[in-house]
Coordinates of C-alpha atoms and ligand atoms in Angstrom, one line a residue:
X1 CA 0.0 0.0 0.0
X2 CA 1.4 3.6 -1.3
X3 CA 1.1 6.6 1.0
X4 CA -1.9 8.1 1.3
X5 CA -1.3 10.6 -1.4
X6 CA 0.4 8.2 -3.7
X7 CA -3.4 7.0 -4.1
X8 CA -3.8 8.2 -7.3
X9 CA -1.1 6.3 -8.9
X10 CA -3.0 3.1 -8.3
X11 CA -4.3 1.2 -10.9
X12 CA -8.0 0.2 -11.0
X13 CA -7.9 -3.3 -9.9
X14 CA -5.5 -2.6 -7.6
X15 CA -7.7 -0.1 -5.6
X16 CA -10.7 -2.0 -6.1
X17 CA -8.3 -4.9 -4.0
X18 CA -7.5 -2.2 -1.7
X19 CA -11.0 -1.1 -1.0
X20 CA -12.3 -4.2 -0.7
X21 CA -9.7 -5.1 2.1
X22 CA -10.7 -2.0 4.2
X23 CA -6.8 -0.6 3.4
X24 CA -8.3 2.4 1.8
X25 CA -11.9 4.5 1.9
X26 CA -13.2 5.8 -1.4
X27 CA -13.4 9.2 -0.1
X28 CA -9.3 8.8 0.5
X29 CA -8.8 7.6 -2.5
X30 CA -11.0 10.3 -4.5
X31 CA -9.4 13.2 -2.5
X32 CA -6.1 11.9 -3.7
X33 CA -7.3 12.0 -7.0
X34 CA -9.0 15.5 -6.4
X35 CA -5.7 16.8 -4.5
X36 CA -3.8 15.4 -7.5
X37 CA -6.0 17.5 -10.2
X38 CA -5.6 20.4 -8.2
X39 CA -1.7 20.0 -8.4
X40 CA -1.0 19.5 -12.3
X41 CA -4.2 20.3 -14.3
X42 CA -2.3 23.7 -14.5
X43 CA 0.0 21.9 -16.8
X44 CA -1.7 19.9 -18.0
X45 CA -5.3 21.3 -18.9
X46 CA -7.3 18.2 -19.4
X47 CA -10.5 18.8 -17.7
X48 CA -13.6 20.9 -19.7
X49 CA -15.3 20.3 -16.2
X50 CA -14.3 18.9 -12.6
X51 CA -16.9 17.5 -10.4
X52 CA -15.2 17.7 -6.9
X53 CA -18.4 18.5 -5.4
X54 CA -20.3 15.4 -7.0
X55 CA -17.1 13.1 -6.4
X56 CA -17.0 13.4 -2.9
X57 CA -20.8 12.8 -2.7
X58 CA -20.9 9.3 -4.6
X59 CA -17.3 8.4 -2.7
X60 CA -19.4 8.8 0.3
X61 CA -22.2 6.3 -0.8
X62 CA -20.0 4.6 -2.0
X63 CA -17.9 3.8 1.3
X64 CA -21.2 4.0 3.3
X65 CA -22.7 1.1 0.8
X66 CA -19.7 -1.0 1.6
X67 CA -20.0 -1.2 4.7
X68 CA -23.3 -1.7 4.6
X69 CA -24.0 -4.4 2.1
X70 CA -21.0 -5.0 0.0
X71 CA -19.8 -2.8 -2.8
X72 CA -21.6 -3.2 -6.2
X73 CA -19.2 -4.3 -8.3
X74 CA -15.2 -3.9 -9.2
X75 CA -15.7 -0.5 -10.1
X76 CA -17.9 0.5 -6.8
X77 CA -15.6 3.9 -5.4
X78 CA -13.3 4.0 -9.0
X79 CA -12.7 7.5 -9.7
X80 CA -13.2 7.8 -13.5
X81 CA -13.0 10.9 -16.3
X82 CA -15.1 10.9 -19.0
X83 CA -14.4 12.5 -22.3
X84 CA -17.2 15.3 -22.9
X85 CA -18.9 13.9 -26.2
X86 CA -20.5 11.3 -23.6
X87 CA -23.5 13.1 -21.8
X88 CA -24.0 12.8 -18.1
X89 CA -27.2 13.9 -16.5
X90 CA -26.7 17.4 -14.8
X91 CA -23.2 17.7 -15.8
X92 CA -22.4 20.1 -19.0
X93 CA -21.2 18.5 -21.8
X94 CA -19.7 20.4 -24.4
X95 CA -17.7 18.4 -27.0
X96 CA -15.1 20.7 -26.9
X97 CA -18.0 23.0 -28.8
X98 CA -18.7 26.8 -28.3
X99 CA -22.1 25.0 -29.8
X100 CA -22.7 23.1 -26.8
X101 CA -21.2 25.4 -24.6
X102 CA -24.0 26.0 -21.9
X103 CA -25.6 22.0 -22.5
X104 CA -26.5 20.5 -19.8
X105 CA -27.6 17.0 -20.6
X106 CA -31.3 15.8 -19.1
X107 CA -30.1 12.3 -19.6
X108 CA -27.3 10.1 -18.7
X109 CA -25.8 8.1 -21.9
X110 CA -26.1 3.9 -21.2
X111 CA -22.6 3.7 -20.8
X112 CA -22.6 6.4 -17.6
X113 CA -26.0 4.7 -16.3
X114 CA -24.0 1.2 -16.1
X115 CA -21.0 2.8 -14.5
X116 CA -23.7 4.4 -12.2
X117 CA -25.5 0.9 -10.8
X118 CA -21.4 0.0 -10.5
X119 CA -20.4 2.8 -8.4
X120 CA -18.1 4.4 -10.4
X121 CA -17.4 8.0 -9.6
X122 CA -17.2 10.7 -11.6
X123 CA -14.6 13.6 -11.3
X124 CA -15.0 15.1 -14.4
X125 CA -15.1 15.5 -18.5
X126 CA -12.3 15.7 -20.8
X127 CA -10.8 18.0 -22.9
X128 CA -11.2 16.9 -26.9
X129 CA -11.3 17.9 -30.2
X130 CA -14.3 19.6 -31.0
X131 CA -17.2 16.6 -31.9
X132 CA -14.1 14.3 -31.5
X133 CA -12.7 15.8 -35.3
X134 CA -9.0 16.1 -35.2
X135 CA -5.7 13.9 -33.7
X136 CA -4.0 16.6 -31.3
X137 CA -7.1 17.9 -29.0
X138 CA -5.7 21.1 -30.5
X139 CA -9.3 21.0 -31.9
X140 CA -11.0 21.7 -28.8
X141 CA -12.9 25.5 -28.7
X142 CA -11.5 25.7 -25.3
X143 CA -8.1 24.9 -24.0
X144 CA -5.3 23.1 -25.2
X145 CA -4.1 19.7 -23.4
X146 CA -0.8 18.5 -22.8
X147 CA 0.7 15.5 -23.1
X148 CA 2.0 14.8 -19.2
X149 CA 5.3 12.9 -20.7
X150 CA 6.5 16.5 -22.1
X151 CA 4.1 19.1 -22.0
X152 CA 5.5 20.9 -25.3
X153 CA 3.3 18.3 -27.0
X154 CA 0.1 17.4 -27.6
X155 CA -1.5 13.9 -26.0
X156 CA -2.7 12.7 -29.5
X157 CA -7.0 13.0 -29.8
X158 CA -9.5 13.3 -30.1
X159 CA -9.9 11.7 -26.7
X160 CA -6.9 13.3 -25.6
X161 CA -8.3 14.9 -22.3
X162 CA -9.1 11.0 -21.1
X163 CA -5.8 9.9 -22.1
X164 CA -3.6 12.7 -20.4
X165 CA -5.6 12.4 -17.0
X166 CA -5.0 9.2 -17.0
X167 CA -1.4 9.8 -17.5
X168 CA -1.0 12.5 -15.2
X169 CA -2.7 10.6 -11.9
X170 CA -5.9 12.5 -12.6
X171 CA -8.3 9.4 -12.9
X172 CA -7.7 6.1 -12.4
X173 CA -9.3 4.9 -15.9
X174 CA -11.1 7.5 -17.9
X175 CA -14.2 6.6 -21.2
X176 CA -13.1 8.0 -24.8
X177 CA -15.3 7.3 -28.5
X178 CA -13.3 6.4 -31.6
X179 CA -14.5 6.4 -34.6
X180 CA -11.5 6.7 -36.4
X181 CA -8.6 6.4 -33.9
X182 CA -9.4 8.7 -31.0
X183 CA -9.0 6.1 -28.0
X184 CA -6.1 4.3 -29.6
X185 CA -4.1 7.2 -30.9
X186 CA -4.3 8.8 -27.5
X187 CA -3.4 6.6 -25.4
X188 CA -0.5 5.2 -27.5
X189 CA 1.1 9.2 -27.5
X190 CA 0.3 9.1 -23.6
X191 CA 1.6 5.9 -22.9
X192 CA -1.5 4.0 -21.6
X193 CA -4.3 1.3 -22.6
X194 CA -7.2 2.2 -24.8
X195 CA -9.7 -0.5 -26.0
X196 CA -12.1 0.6 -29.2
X197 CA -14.4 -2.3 -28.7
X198 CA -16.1 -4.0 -31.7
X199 CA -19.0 -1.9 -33.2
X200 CA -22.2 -2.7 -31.9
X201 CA -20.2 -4.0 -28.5
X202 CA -21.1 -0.7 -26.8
X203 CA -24.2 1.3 -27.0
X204 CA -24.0 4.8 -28.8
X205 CA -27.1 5.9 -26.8
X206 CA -26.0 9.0 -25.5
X207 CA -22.7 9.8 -26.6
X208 CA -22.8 12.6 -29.2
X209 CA -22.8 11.2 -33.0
X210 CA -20.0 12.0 -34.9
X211 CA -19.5 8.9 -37.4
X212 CA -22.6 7.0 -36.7
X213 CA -20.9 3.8 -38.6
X214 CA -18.1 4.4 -37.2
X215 CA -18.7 5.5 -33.4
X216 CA -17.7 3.5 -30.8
X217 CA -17.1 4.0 -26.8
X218 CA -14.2 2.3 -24.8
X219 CA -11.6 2.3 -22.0
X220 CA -9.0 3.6 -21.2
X221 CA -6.4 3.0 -17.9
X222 CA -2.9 2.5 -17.2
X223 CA -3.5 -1.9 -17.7
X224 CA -4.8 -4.2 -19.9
X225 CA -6.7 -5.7 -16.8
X226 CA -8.4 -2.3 -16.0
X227 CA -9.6 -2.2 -19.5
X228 CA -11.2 -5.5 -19.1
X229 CA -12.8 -4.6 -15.9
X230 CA -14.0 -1.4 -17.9
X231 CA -15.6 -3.2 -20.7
X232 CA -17.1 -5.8 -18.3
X233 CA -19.2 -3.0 -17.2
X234 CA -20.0 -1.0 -20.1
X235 CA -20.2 -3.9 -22.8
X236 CA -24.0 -5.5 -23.9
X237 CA -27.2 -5.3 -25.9
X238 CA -28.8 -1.9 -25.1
X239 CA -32.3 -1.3 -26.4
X240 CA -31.6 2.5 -26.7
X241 CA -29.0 1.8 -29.2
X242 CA -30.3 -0.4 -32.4
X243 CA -27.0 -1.0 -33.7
X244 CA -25.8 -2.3 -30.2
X245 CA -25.2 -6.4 -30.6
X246 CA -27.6 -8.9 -29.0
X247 CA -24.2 -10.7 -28.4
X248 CA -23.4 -12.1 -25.1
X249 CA -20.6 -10.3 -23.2
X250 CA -17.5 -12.8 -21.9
X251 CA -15.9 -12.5 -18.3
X252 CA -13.2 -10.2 -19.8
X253 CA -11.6 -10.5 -16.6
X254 CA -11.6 -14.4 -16.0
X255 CA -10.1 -14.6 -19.7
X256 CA -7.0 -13.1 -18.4
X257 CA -4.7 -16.3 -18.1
X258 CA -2.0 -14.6 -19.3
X259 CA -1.2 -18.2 -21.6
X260 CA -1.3 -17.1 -25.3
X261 CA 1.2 -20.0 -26.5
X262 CA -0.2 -21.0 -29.8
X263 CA -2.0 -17.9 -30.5
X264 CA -1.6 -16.8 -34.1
X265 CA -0.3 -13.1 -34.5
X266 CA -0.4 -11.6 -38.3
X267 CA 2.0 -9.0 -38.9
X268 CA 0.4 -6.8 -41.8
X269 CA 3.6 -5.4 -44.2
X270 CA 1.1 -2.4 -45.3
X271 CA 1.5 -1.2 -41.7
X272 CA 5.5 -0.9 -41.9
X273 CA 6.0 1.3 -44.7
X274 CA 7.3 4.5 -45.5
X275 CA 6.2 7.1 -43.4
X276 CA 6.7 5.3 -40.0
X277 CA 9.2 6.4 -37.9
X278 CA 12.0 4.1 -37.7
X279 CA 12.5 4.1 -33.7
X280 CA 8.9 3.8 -33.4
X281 CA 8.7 0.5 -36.1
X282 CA 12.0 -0.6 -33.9
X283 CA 9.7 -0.6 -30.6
X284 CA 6.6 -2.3 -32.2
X285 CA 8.8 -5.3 -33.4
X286 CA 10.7 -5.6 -30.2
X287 CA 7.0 -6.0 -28.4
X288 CA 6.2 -8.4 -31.5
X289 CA 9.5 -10.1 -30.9
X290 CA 8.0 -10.3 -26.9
X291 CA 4.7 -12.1 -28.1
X292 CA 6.6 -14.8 -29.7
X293 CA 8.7 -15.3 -27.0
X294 CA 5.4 -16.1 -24.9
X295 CA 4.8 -18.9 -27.1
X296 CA 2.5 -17.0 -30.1
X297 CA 3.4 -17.7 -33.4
X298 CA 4.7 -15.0 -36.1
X299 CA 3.2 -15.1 -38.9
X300 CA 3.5 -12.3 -41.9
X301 CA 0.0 -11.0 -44.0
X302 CA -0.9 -8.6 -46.3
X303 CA -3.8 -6.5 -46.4
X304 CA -3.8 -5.1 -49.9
X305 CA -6.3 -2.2 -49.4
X306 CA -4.8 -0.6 -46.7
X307 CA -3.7 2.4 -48.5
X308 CA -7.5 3.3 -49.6
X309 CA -8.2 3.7 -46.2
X310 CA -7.5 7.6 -45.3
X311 CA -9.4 8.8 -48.4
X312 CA -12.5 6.4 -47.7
X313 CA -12.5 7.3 -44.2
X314 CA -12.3 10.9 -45.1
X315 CA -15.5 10.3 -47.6
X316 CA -17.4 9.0 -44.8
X317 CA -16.7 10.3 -41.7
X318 CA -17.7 13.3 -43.0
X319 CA -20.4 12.3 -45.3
X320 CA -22.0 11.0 -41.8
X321 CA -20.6 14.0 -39.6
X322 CA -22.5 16.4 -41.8
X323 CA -25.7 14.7 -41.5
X324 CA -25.2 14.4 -37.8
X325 CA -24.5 18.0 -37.2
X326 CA -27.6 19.1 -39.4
X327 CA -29.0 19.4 -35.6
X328 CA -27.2 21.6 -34.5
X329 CA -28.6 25.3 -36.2
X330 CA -29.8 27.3 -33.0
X331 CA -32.9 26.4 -32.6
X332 CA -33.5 23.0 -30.8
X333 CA -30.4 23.4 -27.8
X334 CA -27.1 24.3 -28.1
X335 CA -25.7 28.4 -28.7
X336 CA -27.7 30.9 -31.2
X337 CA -26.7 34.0 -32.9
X338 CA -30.2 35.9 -33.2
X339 CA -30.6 37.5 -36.7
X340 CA -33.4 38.9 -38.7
X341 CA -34.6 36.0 -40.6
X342 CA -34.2 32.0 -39.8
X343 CA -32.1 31.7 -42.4
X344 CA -29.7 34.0 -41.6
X345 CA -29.7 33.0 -37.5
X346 CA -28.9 29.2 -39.2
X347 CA -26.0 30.5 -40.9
X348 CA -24.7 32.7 -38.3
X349 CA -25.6 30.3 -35.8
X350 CA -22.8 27.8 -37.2
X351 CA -20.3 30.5 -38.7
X352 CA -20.1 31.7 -35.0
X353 CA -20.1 29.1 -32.9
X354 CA -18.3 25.8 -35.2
X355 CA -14.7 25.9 -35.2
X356 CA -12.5 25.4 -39.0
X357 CA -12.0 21.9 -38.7
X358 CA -15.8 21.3 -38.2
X359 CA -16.7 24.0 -40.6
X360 CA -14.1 21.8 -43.5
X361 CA -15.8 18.1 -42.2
X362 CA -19.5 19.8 -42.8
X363 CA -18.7 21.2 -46.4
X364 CA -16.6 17.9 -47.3
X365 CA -19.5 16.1 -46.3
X366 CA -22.1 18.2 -48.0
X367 CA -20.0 17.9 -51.2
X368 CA -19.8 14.0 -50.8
X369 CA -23.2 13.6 -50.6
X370 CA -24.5 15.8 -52.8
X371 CA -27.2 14.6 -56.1
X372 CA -24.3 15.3 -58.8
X373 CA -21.5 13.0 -56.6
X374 CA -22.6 10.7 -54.1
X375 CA -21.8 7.7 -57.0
X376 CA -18.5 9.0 -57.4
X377 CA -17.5 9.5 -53.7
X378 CA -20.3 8.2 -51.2
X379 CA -20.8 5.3 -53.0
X380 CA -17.8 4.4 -54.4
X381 CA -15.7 5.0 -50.8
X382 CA -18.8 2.2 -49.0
X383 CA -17.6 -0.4 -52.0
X384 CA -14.1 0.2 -51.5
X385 CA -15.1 -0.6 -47.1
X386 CA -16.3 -3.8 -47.9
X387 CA -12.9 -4.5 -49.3
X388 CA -11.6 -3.5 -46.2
X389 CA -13.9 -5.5 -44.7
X390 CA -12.9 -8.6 -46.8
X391 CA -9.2 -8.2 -46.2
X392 CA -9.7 -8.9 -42.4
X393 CA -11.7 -11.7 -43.0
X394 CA -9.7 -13.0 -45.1
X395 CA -6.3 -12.5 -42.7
X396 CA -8.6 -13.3 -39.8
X397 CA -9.0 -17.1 -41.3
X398 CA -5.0 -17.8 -41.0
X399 CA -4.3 -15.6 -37.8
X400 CA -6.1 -14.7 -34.2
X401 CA -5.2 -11.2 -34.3
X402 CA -3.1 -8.9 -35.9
X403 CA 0.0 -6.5 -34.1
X404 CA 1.0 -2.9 -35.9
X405 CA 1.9 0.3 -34.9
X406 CA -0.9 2.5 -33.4
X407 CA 1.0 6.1 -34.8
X408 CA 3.7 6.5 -37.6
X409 CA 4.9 8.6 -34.8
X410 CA 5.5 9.7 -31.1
X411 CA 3.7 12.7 -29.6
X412 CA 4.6 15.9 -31.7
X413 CA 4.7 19.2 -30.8
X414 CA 1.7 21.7 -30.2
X415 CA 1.2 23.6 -33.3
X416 CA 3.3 21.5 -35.4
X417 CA 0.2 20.0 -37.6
X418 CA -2.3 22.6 -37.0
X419 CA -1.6 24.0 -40.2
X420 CA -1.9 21.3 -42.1
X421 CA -4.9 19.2 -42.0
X422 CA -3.4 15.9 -44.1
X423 CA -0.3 15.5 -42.0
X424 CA -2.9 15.5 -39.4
X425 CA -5.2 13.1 -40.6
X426 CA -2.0 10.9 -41.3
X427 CA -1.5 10.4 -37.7
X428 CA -4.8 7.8 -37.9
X429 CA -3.3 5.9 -40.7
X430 CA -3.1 2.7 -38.5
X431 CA -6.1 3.3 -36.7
X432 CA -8.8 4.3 -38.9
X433 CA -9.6 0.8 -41.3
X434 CA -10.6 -1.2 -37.6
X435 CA -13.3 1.2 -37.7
X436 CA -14.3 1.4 -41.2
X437 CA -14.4 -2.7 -41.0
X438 CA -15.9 -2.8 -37.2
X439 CA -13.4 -4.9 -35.9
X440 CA -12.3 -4.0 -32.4
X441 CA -8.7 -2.7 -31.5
X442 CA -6.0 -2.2 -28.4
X443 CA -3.5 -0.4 -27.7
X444 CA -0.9 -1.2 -24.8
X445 CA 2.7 0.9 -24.3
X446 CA 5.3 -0.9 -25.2
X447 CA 8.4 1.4 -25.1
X448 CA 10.2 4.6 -25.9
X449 CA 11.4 6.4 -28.6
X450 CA 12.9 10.0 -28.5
X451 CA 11.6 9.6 -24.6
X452 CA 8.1 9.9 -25.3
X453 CA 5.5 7.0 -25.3
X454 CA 5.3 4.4 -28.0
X455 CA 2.2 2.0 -28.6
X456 CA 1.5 -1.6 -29.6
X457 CA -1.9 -2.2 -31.7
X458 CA -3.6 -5.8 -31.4
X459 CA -6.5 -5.9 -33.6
X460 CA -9.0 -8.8 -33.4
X461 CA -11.4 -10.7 -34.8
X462 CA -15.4 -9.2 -34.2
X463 CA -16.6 -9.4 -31.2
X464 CA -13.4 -11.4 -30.0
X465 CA -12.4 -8.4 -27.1
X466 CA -11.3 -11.2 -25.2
X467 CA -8.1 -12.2 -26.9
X468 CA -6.8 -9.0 -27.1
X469 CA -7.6 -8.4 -23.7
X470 CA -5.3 -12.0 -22.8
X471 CA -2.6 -11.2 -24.7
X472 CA -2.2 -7.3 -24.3
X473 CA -2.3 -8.7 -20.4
X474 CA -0.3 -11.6 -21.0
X475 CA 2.7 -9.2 -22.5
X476 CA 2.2 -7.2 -19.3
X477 CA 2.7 -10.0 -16.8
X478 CA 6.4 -10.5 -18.4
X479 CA 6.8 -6.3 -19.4
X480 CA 7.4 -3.0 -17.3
X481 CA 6.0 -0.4 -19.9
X482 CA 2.4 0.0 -18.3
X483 CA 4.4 0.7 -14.9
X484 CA 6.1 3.9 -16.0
X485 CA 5.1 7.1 -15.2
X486 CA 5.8 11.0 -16.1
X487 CA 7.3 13.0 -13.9
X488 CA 5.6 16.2 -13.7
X489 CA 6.5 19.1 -10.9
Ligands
LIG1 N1 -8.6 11.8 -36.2 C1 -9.7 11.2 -36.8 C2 -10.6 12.3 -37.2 O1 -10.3 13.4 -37.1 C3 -10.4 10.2 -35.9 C4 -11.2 11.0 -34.9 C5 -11.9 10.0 -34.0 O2 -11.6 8.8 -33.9 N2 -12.9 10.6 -33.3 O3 -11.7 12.1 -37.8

């Protein structure tokens, strides 16, 4: 057991061992957390919104409720962030949005009602690109987040708030969406987990559309085993969502055996080509080289469309993005600039209050859609998905899972990509074709390079969380990487 104000380092399942004992309260372990915010969210900006006051409250129950009748589940007294395109009853919740500025949701999302009836508590809502568009959370209308490992550069995004508090000792585990990289990217730059669970694993009732194809919520924490205790909670059917699965959800935590001899790995050769930097391709095959040494097998695979998959995600994304943010023209909830006629208050409604990147994704979508080119664009970028689609299928017959990179590179510097919204989108490269195909995806650290985070991707089968979730914890039994931690004064 740490000192009392070491607390916040803890991991999940660790503190949930420690509660459970009686060597630790929740309301000591939340004041750490809250003490800890206090000290480096100067530096570190990650929060849109802390709820101290709320925290203390459901630490309380939740320490009154154990002794009482048992805690509710793992989770019962976890202090959690969550990124703010999730909405949480009485809590504003922007999406890093001068839109949504001054919303305050009526309603809690099904993936903060289930961390709710676990006891989860809430300290606050992350910092993100606005509607989760960009890679650097540079993108956000309100602040700009640094990554805690140097804070000259930015955490990665969108979900880049939930993966710097996690970081920085601000939250023990912390909720992101990615829809086309935003856990993954994020927590590889930050040097944490991230799970982007299977689409349809997680219901989308609730958390803010973006990419309705693309969408999905997951975890995000400093193991593999606090992921799994993470999606244990949030994972099933929900009848608020119609694209959530009627699929049975695994004990993601009893598959932890930490015994992946046999297991298949692919290694893709589209995801080691130029444009990767070479310290970070060194790490990945060094954690490849680990897998194997655990008793996987190595195995090499191609998947030939690959390099279609930034310009069909960038057809669809915002194809769906502008149909999604139709809603928002100042008249049903969010900001409104008053003007003489509707008309007018619609457009100056979005001029004032969408930031550039938003603004580019609406007219990019617009244009895709539109009579004269949805065959050559819309259309043409969903056939060109199923090939996606087919590839994995394909690859999935002859391997269990596949390891990459998550980022051709490390975390760069604030301001280096603003400018320039391709090198940008590059950053998602390795990310972006789980989603376009629906297949779920981890991340785990697995070195340094240029002494910033680097991070191993382990993409899976549908609706097979559960492998990734053993091995990503299997290399962590035998690895140190999930144990380091910035130091920030
Ligand atoms: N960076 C990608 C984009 O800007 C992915 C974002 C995300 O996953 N939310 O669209």
């Amino acid at each position: 057991m740490g000192h009392p104000s070491d607390l916040y380092t803890m991991t999940i399942s660790a503190a949930s061992a420690a509660l459970e004992a009686g060597d630790i309260s929740a309301v000591e372990l939340t004041e750490a957390v809250l003490r800890r915010i206090d000290a480096v969210e100067p530096q570190i900006q990650a929060f849109l919104t802390v709820t101290a006051d709320h925290a203390r409250l459901q630490a309380q129950e939740a320490d009154t409720r154990r002794s009482q009748h048992g805690r509710l589940s793992m989770l019962d007294g976890i202090p959690l962030a969550i990124k703010d395109v999730i909405c949480t009853h009485g809590v504003r919740t922007t999406c890093g949005s001068r839109m949504l500025d001054t919303f305050v949701p009526p309603y809690d999302a099904t993936v903060m009602v289930r961390l709710n009836q676990a006891g989860a508590v809430l300290v606050g809502k992350t910092n993100c690109d606005e509607f989760a568009m960009g890679s650097s959370t540079e993108n956000s209308a309100f602040q700009i987040t640094r990554n805690p490992w140097n804070t000259d550069c930015v955490p990665g995004g969108s979900s880049g708030g939930s993966a710097a508090v996690v970081a920085a000792g601000q939250a023990l585990g912390s909720l992101g969406s990615d829809t086309g990289g935003s856990i993954r990217q994020p927590a590889a730059l930050c040097g944490i987990c991230g799970l982007k669970p299977t689409y349809g694993r997680v219901s989308r009732y609730g958390l803010v559309a973006f990419g309705s194809s693309l969408d999905q919520i997951g975890p995000m924490g400093r193991t593999v085993r606090d992921l799994a205790l993470l999606l244990s909670v949030i994972a099933g059917h929900d009848p608020l969502d119609s694209t959530s699965a009627q699929q049975a959800v695994p004990d993601y935590v009893g598959s932890l055996t930490g015994d992946i001899r046999k297991l298949r790995i692919g290694v893709p050769q589209e995801y080691f080509v130029e444009g990767i930097d070479s310290g970070v391709e060194q790490v990945t095959r060094e954690a490849i080289a680990v897998l194997r040494d655990l008793g996987a097998e190595i195995i090499d695979v191609s998947l030939p469309h690959t390099r279609y998959a930034l310009p069909v995600y960038y057809i669809i994304a915002p194809a769906e993005a502008s149909a999604n943010l139709a809603r928002y023209d100042g008249v049903r909830y969010g900001s409104r600039a008053a003007a003489e006629t509707m008309w007018d208050e619609i457009e100056q409604t979005r001029g004032a209050y969408f930031g550039p990147e938003v603004r580019r994704r609406i007219m990019l979508g617009t244009y895709a859609l539109s009579a004269g080119y949805y065959d050559a664009y819309y259309k043409r970028a969903q056939q060109v998905r199923t090939l996606f689609r087919r590839d994995f299928e394909q690859v999935f017959a002859k391997v269990d899972m596949l390891a990459t990179p998550t980022s051709p590179t490390v975390a760069f510097p604030i301001g280096q990509r603003v400018d320039d919204p391709l090198a940008m989108y590059l950053s998602d490269i390795f990310t972006m074709t789980a989603n376009l195909a629906g297949i779920p995806g981890l991340v785990l650290p697995c070195g340094f390079c240029d002494h910033l985070p680097v991070g191993l991707q382990l993409l899976g089968r549908p609706f097979d969380e559960a492998t990734l979730l053993r091995t990503g914890d299997a290399y962590q039994q035998t690895t140190s990487w999930h144990t380091y931690q910035p130091t920030l004064s």
